[in-house]
Amino acid sequence: MRVFVAGAAGAIGQQLLPQLTAQGHQVTASTRSPAKAARLRELGAEPVVVDGLDALAVGEAVARAEPEAVVHQMTSLAGGSDLRHFDRTFAVTNQLRTQGTDHLLAAAAAAGARRFIAQSYTGWPNIREGGPVKTEDDPLDPDPPAAQRETLAAIEYLERVVLAAPMPGIVLRYGSFYGPGASDELVGLVRKRRLPIIGDGAGVWSFLHIRDAAAATVAALEHGGPGVYNVVDDEPARVTEWLPFLARAVGAKSPRRVPVWLGRLAGGEVAVSAMTQIRGSSNARAKRELGWQPAWPSWRQGFASGLAAAEPARGAA
Ligand SMILES: NC(=O)c1ccc[n+]([C@@H]2O[C@H](COP(=O)([O-])OP(=O)(O)OC[C@H]3O[C@@H](n4cnc5c(N)ncnc54)[C@H](OP(=O)(O)O)[C@@H]3O)[C@@H](O)[C@H]2O)c1
């Protein structure tokens, strides 16, 4: 298949391009940076330099590639995150999820693409009521912390327009990434003991090794029906389980424990929500309908040996 990957030089793109070319797909891959074009070529793709917020340039690049499928992997998160000013940190990502999606969808439709796949996110957007693990049929949070409202609205916008696209649209809600190129911020905070367990630490997180995110994307491209899929590992886990485990895995001291009032003072409402209230996600639909299985089924194995490795050691899975 001829595939156009928008935002291909990031953490996911680095895993996705080799997996696509290994399956025989012909890939055009975008970056804004001429300096990264050579890397995209090394990964087996034909590079194109384009800004995802420039509608005309996106239209031209996609038209030239004549793709049968378009994959939207554009985010702008490399600068790290500030939980207190969450929407500010996500401002450009939110533009890429709204305007960027509109431009890419219009370009895909004009070029006659027959499939559109877009990156979304699962974890904190889940409703924070009821059981600990949510499916794609559960509602999203009707009342997220104030600092996350714009980001959730952008996620909802992306999902709505992709599902309403003139070609089959697939939304992949990836869990929280770790793995090569995807763990530095989290591991850095743990090493510096700047990620305390707040309150009861009952927030439930769903992780995903970056290699498995790429594999699910290839599966969706090849045989996914239109719809929304949670792409997460098999083991949603409370903060009190995964955070001390990660600290041990990277040789850091145990995370500090702080009461909710202090966590709120230091990290704001988003930090308190992430540590005490958020819900995890089920991957049953992605496994059933995409025929996808994570090579890293649990963050336990992943944190122990997959922070820098793409593939599990033979016999370890
Ligand atoms: N589900 C998750 O947990 C999740 C999802 C996404 C990212 N992250 C994390 O966020 C961190 C940073 O991610 P990252 O390394 O992938 O970097 P990133 O800054 O999020 O960039 C991702 C891709 O989007 C592209 N992009 C950014 N702005 C663009 C624009 N205006 N137009 C077109 N393309 C644009 C980048 O292209 P250029 O080559 O032009 O820079 C890059 O290819 C990593 O730790 C990653 O794991 C986590």
mmCIF file of C-alpha atoms in Angstrom, residues 1-5 16-29 40 43-46 65 67-71 114-115 117 214-224:
data_model
loop_
_atom_site.group_PDB
_atom_site.id
_atom_site.type_symbol
_atom_site.label_atom_id
_atom_site.label_comp_id
_atom_site.label_asym_id
_atom_site.label_seq_id
_atom_site.Cartn_x
_atom_site.Cartn_y
_atom_site.Cartn_z
ATOM 1 C CA MET A 1 0.000 0.000 0.000
ATOM 2 C CA ARG A 2 1.148 3.584 -0.591
ATOM 3 C CA VAL A 3 1.049 5.226 2.846
ATOM 4 C CA PHE A 4 1.565 8.881 3.852
ATOM 5 C CA VAL A 5 2.727 9.247 7.470
ATOM 6 C CA LEU A 16 6.448 2.743 12.619
ATOM 7 C CA LEU A 17 8.435 3.373 9.438
ATOM 8 C CA PRO A 18 10.593 0.219 9.632
ATOM 9 C CA GLN A 19 7.547 -1.888 10.489
ATOM 10 C CA LEU A 20 5.633 -0.479 7.512
ATOM 11 C CA THR A 21 8.452 -1.009 5.044
ATOM 12 C CA ALA A 22 9.057 -4.531 6.424
ATOM 13 C CA GLN A 23 5.459 -5.290 5.434
ATOM 14 C CA GLY A 24 6.164 -4.068 1.908
ATOM 15 C CA HIS A 25 4.344 -0.751 2.171
ATOM 16 C CA GLN A 26 5.658 2.216 0.220
ATOM 17 C CA VAL A 27 5.927 5.116 2.647
ATOM 18 C CA THR A 28 6.077 8.885 2.231
ATOM 19 C CA ALA A 29 6.988 10.426 5.585
ATOM 20 C CA LEU A 40 13.443 9.216 7.443
ATOM 21 C CA LEU A 43 14.134 4.248 7.995
ATOM 22 C CA GLY A 44 12.953 3.293 4.512
ATOM 23 C CA ALA A 45 10.616 6.182 3.645
ATOM 24 C CA GLU A 46 10.551 8.917 1.020
ATOM 25 C CA ALA A 65 2.414 11.032 -2.744
ATOM 26 C CA PRO A 67 -1.432 7.628 -0.888
ATOM 27 C CA GLU A 68 -3.973 4.876 -0.453
ATOM 28 C CA ALA A 69 -3.812 5.474 3.303
ATOM 29 C CA VAL A 70 -2.889 8.473 5.463
ATOM 30 C CA VAL A 71 -1.620 8.196 9.049
ATOM 31 C CA ARG A 114 -9.169 5.023 1.070
ATOM 32 C CA ARG A 115 -8.204 4.940 4.747
ATOM 33 C CA ILE A 117 -5.726 6.610 10.747
ATOM 34 C CA ALA A 214 3.585 0.994 15.885
ATOM 35 C CA ALA A 215 2.543 -2.650 15.455
ATOM 36 C CA ALA A 216 -1.089 -1.808 16.234
ATOM 37 C CA THR A 217 -0.941 0.981 13.665
ATOM 38 C CA VAL A 218 0.271 -1.421 10.978
ATOM 39 C CA ALA A 219 -2.507 -3.863 11.958
ATOM 40 C CA ALA A 220 -5.117 -1.084 11.741
ATOM 41 C CA LEU A 221 -3.804 -0.078 8.344
ATOM 42 C CA GLU A 222 -3.993 -3.589 6.988
ATOM 43 C CA HIS A 223 -7.294 -4.803 8.409
ATOM 44 C CA GLY A 224 -8.921 -2.386 10.850
#
